[in-house]
Coordinates of C-alpha atoms and ligand atoms in Angstrom, one line a residue:
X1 CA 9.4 -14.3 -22.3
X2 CA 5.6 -15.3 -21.6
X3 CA 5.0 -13.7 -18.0
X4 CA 1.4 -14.1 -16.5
X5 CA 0.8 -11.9 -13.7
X6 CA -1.3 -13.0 -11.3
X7 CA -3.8 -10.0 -9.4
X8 CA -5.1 -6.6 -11.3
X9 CA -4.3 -4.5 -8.0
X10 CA -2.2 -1.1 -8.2
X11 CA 0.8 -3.7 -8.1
X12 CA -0.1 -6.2 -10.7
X13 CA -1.3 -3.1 -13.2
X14 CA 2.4 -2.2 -12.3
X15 CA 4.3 -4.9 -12.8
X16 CA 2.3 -5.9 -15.9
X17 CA 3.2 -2.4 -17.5
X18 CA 6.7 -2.4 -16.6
X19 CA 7.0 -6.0 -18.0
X20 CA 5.3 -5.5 -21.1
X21 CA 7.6 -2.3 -21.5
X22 CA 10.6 -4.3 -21.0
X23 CA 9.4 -6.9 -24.3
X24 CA 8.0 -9.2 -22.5
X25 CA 4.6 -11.1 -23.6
X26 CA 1.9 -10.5 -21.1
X27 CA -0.8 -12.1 -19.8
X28 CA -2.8 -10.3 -16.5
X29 CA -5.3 -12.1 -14.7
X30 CA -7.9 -11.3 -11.8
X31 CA -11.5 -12.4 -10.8
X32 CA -13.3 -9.0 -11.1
X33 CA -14.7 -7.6 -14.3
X34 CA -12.7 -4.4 -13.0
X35 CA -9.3 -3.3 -12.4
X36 CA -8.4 -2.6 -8.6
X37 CA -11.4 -3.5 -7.1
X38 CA -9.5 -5.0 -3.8
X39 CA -7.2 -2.9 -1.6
X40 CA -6.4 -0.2 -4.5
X41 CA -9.9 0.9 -5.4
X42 CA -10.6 3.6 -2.2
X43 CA -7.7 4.1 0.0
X44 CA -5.6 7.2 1.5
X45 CA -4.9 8.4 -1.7
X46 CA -1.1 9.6 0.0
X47 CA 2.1 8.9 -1.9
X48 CA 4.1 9.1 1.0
X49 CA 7.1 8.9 -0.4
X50 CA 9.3 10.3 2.8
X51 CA 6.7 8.9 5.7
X52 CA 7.8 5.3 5.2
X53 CA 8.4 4.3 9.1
X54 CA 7.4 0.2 9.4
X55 CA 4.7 -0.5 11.7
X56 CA 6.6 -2.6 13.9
X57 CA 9.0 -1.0 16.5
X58 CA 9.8 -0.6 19.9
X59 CA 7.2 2.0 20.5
X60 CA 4.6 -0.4 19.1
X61 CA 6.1 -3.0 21.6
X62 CA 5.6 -1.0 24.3
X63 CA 1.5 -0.1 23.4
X64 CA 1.4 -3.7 22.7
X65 CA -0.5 -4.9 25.8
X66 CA -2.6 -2.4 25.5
X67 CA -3.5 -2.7 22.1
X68 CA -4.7 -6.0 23.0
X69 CA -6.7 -5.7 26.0
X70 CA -8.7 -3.0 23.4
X71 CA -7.2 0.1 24.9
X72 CA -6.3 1.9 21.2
X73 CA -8.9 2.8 19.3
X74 CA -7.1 3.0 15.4
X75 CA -6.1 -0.1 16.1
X76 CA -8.1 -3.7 17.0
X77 CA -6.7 -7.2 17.2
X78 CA -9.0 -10.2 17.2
X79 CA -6.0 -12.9 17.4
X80 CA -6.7 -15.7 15.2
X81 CA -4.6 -19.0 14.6
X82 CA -3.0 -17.4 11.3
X83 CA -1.8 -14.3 13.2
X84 CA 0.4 -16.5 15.7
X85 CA 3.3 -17.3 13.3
X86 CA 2.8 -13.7 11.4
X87 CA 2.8 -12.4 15.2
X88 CA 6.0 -13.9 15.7
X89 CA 7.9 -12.4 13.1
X90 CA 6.0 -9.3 13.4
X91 CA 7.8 -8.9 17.5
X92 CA 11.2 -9.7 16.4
X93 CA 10.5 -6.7 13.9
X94 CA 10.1 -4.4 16.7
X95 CA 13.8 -3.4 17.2
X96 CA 15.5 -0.2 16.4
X97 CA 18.0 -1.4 14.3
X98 CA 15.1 -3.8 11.8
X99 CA 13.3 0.0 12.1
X100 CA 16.4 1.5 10.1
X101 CA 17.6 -1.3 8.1
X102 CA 13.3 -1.3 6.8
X103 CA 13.3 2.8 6.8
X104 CA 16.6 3.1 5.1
X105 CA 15.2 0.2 2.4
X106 CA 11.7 1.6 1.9
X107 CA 13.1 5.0 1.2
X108 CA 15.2 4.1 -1.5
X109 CA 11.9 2.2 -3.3
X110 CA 10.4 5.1 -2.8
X111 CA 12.4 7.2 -4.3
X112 CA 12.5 5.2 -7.5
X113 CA 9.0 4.8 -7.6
X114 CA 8.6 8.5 -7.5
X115 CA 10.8 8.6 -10.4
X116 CA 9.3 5.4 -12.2
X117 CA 6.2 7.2 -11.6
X118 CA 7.1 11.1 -13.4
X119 CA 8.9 8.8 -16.3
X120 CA 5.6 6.3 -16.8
X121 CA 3.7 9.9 -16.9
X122 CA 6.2 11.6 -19.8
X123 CA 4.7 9.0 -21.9
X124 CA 1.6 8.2 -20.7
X125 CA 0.1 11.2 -19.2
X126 CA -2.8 9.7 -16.9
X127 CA -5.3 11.9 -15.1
X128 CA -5.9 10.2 -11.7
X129 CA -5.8 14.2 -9.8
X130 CA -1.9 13.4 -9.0
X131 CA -0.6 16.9 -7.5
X132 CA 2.3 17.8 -5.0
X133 CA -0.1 18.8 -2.3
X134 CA 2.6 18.7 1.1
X135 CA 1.8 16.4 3.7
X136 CA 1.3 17.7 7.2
X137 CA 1.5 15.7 9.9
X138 CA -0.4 16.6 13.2
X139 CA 1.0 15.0 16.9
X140 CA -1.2 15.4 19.7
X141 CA 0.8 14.3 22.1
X142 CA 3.7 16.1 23.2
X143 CA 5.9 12.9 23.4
X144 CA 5.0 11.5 20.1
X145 CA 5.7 15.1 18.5
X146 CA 9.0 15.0 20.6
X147 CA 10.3 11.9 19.1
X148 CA 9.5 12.5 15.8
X149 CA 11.3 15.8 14.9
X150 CA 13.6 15.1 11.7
X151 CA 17.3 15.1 12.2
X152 CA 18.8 18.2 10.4
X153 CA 20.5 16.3 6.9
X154 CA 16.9 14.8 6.2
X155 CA 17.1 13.5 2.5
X156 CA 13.9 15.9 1.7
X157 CA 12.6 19.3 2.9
X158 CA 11.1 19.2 6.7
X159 CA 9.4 22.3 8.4
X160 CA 8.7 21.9 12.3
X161 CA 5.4 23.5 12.8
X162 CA 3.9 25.0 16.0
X163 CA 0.2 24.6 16.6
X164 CA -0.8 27.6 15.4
X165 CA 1.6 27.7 12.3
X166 CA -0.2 24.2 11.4
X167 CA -3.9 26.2 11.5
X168 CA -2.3 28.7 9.0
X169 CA -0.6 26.2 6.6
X170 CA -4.0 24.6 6.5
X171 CA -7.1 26.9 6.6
X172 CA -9.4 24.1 6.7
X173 CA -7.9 22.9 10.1
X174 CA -11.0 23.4 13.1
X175 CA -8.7 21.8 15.6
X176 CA -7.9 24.0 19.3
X177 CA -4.7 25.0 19.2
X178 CA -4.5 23.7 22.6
X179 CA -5.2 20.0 21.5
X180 CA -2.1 19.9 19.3
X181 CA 1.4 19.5 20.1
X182 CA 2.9 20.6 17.2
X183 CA 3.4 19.3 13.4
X184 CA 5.6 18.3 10.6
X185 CA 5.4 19.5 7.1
X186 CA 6.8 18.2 4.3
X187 CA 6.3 20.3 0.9
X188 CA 7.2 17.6 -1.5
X189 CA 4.8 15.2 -0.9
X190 CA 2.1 14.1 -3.1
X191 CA -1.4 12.9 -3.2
X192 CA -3.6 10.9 -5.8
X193 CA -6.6 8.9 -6.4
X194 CA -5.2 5.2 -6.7
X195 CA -8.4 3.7 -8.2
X196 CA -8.4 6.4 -11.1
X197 CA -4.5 5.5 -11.7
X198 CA -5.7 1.4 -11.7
X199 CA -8.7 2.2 -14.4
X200 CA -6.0 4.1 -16.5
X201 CA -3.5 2.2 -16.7
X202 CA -5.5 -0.9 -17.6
X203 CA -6.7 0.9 -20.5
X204 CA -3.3 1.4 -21.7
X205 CA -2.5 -2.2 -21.2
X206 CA -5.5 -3.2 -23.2
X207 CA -3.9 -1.4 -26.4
X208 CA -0.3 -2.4 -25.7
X209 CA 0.1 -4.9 -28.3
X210 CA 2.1 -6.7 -25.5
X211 CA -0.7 -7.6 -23.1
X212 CA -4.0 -10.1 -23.1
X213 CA -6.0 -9.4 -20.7
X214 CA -7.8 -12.0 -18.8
X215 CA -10.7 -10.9 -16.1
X216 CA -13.6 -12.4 -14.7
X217 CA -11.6 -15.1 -14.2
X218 CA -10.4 -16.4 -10.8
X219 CA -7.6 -18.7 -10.3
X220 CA -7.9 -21.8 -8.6
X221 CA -4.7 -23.5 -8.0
X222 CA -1.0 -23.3 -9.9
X223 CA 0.4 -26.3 -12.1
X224 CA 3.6 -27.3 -10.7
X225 CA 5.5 -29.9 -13.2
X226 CA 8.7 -31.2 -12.2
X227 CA 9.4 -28.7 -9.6
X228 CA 8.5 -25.8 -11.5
X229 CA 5.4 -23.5 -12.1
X230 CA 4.2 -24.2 -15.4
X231 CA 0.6 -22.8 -15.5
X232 CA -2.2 -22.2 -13.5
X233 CA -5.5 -23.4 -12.9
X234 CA -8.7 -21.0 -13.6
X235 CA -12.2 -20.5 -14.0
X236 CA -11.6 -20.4 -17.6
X237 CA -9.0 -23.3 -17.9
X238 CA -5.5 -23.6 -17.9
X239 CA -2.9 -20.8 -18.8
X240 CA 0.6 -21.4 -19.5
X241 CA 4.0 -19.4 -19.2
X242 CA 7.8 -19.4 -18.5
X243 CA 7.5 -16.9 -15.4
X244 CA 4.3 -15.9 -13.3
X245 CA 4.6 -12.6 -11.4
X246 CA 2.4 -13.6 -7.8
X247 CA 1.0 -10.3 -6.9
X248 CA -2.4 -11.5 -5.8
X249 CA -2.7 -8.6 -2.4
X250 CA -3.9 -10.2 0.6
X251 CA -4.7 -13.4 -1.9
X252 CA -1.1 -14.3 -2.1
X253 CA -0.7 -16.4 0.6
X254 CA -3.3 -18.5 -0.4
X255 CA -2.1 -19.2 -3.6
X256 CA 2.0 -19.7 -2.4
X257 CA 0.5 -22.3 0.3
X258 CA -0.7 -24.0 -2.9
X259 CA 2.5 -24.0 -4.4
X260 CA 4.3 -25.3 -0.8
X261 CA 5.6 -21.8 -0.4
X262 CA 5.0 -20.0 3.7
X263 CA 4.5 -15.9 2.6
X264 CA 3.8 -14.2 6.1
X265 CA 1.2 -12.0 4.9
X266 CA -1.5 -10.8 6.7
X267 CA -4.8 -8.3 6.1
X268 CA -5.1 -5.7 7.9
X269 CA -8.0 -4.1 7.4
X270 CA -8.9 -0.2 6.9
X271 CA -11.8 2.2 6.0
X272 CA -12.3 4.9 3.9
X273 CA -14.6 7.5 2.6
X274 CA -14.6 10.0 0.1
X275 CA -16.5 13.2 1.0
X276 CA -17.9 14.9 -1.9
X277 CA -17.3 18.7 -2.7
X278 CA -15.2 20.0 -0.1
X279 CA -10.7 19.7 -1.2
X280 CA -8.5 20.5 1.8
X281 CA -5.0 22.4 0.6
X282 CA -2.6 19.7 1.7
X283 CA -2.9 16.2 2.4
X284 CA -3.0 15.2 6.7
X285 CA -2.1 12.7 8.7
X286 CA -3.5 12.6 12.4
X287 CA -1.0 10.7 13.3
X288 CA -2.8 10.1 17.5
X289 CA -5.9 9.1 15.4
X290 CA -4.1 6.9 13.1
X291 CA -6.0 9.1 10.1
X292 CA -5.3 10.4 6.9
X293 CA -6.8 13.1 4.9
X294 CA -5.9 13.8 1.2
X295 CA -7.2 16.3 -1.1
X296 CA -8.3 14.9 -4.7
X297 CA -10.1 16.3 -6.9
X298 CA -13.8 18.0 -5.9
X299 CA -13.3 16.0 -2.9
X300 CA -11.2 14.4 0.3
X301 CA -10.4 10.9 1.4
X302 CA -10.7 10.1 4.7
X303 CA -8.9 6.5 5.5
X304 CA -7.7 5.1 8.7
X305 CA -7.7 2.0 11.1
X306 CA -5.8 -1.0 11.4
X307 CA -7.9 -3.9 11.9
X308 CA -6.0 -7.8 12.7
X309 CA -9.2 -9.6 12.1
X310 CA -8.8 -11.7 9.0
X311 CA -10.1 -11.7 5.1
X312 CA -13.2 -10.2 6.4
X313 CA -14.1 -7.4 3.7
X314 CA -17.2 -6.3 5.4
X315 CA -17.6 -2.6 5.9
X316 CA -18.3 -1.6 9.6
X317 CA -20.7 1.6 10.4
X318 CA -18.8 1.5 13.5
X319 CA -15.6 2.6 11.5
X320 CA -17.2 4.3 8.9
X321 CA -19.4 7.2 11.8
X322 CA -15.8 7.3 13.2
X323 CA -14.0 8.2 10.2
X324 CA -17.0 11.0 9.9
X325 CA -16.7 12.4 13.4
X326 CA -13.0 12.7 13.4
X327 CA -13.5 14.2 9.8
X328 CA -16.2 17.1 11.0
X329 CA -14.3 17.4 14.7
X330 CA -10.6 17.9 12.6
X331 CA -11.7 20.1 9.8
X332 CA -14.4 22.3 8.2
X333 CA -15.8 19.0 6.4
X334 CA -19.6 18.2 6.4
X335 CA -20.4 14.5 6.8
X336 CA -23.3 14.3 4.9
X337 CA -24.3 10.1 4.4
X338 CA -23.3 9.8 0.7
X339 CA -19.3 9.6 1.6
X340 CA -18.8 6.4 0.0
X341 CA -18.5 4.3 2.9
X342 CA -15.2 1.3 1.4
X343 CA -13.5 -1.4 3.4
X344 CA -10.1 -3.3 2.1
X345 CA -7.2 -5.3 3.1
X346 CA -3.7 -4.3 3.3
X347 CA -1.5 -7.7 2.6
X348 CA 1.5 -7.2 4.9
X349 CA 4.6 -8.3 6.0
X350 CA 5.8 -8.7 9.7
X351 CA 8.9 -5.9 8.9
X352 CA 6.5 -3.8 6.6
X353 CA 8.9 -4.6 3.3
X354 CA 7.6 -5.9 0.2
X355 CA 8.5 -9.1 -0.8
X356 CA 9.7 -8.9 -4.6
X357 CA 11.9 -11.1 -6.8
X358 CA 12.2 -14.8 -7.0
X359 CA 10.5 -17.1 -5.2
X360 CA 11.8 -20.8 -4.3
X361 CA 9.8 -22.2 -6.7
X362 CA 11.4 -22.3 -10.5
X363 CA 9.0 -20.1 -12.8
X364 CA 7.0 -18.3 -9.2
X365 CA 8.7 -14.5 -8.6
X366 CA 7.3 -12.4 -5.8
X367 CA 5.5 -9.2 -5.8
X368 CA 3.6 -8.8 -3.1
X369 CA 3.1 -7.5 0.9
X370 CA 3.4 -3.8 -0.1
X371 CA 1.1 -3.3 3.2
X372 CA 0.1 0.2 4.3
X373 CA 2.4 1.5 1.5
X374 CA 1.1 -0.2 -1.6
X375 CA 0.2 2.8 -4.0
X376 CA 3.6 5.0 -2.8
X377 CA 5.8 1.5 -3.9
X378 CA 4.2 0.3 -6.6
X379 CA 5.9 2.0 -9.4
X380 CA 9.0 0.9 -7.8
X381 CA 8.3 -2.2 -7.0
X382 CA 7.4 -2.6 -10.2
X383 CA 11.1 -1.6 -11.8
X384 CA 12.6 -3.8 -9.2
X385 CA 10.8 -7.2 -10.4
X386 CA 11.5 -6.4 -14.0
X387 CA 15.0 -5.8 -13.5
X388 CA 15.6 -8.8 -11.7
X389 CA 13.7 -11.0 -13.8
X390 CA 15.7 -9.2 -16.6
X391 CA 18.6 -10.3 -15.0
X392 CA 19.8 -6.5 -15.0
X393 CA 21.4 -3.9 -12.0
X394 CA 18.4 -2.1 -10.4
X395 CA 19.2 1.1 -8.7
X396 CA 18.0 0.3 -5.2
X397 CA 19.3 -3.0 -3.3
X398 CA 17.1 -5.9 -3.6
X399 CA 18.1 -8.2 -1.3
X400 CA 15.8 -6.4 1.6
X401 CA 12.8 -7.4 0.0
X402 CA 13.9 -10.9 -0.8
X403 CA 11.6 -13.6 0.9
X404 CA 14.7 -15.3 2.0
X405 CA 14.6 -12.7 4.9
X406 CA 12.1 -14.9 6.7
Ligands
LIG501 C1 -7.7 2.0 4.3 C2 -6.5 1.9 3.5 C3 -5.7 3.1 3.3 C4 -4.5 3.0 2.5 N1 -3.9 4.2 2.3 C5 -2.7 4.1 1.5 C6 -2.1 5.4 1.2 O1 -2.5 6.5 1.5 N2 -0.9 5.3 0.5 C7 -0.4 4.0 0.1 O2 0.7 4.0 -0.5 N3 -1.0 2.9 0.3 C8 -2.2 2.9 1.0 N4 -2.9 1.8 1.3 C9 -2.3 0.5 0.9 C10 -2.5 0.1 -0.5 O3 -3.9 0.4 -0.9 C11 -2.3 -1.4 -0.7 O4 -1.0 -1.7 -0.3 C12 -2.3 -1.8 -2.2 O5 -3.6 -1.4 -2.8 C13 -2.1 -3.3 -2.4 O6 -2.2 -3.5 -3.8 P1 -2.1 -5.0 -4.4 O7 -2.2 -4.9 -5.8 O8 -1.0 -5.7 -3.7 O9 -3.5 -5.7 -3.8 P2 -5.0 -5.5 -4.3 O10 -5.3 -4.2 -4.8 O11 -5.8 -6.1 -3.2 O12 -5.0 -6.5 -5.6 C14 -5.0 -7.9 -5.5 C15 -5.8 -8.4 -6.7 O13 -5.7 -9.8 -6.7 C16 -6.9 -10.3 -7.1 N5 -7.1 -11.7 -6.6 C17 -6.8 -12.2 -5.3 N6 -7.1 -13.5 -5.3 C18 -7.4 -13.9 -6.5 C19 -7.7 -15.2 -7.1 N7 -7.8 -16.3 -6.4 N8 -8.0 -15.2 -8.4 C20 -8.0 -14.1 -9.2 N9 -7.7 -12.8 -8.7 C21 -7.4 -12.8 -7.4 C22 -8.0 -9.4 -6.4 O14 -9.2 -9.5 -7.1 C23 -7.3 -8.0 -6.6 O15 -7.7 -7.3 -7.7 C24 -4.1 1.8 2.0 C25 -4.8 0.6 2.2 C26 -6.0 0.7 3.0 C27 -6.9 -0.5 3.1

């Protein structure tokens, strides 16, 4: 089949590879002159492959109030007309039992994008500083620490960590003892540099005799003919296929509203920067702070925030002298004013799944919405949308990623 794929993000690179491996003739699109230049290019570097929690849920419920009178700091909401509908969906998210049914779901993509991930490597062996660094996980606060302990038959190793074991797992940590309540460590974790993995693997699928390649070229509106999608609109004129894969980021629900399709996705904006010359031995997550660290190579990645403020890409020094005071107050990191200061959107869902496979409209399928967990899922997500366009069995259920769910 023709498939055009629609967005050169770590998921569009994805699902183009994983389609053109299947057969299929490929055509990607995007508007930048580079691959992952949007959400992909600088973020927290973590493949956080057992850490896949949604952000909605009852605790989130309960700091809700506060949250919006400005009271937490990771987190700012500037309520906009767009959010009231994603709002909506996002509170009936936040029960217990939507928190397992997303957990339970996200895990298993996970798990097979892990695998997706080693197999695409056997072949093509990319060097985007991919190592299995451990993941740490700091709680300051006794009752956050409290409630998230791992229950003994966790599907992956989990090590309960007092304060001072944490300062001797990580001998970059400058934290006082006393400002920690404890941490989790999880060995089999990994970290890597997302925008090195996007610049790979579109050179690959420049010589994959599969693929065209069309940048530079941004996409105005889809062709719908008789009820189905037949091409779309660009810069550069008119492409055609028999199946477009929408996995345009924080774009997509822009471009569905033109094809009379509701996607609840919203950005939700984060900083990074990337401090030069200094590697921490595992990757961290301040999980008070709402920060993550991540070792790659020569140098660390600091990300962090969650911003409900709409497509506004701008970077804020605010953020950015944040992210470098946490960074020199948390570990033995100099900030020095060259830490590549980066801004992006996170596309997500009210539940925190994806949304991958058909859409209502003939010839549209779905992938999209991976949120705060696009670089851990996209390998999987990736397998999932060719195996249901192949019309084949996919190892992981799809229907809770289905955009029938809303
Ligand atoms: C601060 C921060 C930290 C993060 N940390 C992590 C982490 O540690 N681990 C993790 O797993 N995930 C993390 N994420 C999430 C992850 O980065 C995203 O989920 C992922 O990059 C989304 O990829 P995407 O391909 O869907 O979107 P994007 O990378 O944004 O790609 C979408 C593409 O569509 C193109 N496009 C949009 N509209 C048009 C149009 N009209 N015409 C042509 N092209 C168009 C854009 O140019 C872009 O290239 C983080 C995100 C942020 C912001």
């Amino acid at each position: 089949m023709k498939i055009c794929v629609l967005g050169a993000g770590v998921v569009g690179l994805t699902s183009a590879w994983w389609l053109a491996e299947a057969g299929h003739r490929v055509t990607l699109v995007d508007r930048h002159p580079d691959p992952g230049a949007e959400a992909s290019a600088a973020n927290g570097a973590q493949l956080s492959y057992a850490f896949v929690a949604p952000f909605a849920s009852p605790a989130m419920l309960r700091n809700l109030p506060g949250m919006l009178l400005g009271g937490e700091d990771a987190i700012k909401v500037s309520p906009d007309l767009e959010m009231i509908s994603w709002g909506l969906k996002f509170l009936r998210a936040c029960t217990s039992g939507e928190v397992e049914r997303t957990t339970a779901a996200q895990l298993a993509l996970a798990a097979l994008s892990r695998a997706e991930l080693a197999s695409l490597l056997q072949t093509q062996p990319l060097d985007f500083g991919l190592r299995t660094a451990g993941k740490l996980v700091l709680y300051r606060k006794a009752g956050d620490f409290a409630e998230a302990r791992p229950l003994p038959g966790a599907a992956v190793e989990q090590q309960v960590l007092t304060p001072a074991e944490c300062l001797a797992l990580e001998p970059s940590l400058r934290i006082a003892p006393s400002l920690l309540a404890g941490g989790i460590y999880t060995p089999s974790e990994q970290v890597g540099d997302c925008g090195a993995f996007c610049a790979q693997l579109f050179e690959r699928l420049r010589q994959h005799s599969n693929v065209e390649i069309r940048m530079s070229t941004p996409i105005k509106k889809p062709i719908v003919t008789r009820g189905s999608l037949t091409g779309i609109e660009t810069d550069a004129g008119t492409l055609e296929a028999d199946r477009f894969v929408l996995s345009l980021g924080s774009g997509s629900k822009a471009f569905a509203r033109a094809c009379g399709l509701t996607l609840p996705i919203y950005p939700v904006k984060g900083h990074s920067i990337t401090i030069p010359g200094h590697a921490l031995s595992h990757s961290v997550t301040d999980y008070s702070r709402k920060i993550v660290y991540a070792p790659l190579d020569g140098a660390t990645r600091v990300a962090g925030f969650a911003d409900f403020k709409g497509y506004d890409l701008a970077i804020e020094p605010a953020r950015i002298a944040t992210l470098e005071k946490a960074a020199s107050a948390t570990f033995d990191i100099a900030g020095s004013g060259a830490n590549a200061p980066w801004a992006g959107l996170r596309p997500m869902t009210p539940d925190s799944r994806p949304i991958i496979g058909p859409s209502p409209l003939s010839g549209l399928y779905l992938n999209t919405g991976q949120g705060m967990l696009g670089w851990t899922l996209a390998c999987g997500s990736a397998r999932l949308l060719t195996d249901l366009i192949d019309g084949k069995a996919s190892s992981v259920v799809a229907a809770p990623f289905s955009v029938t769910r809303f």
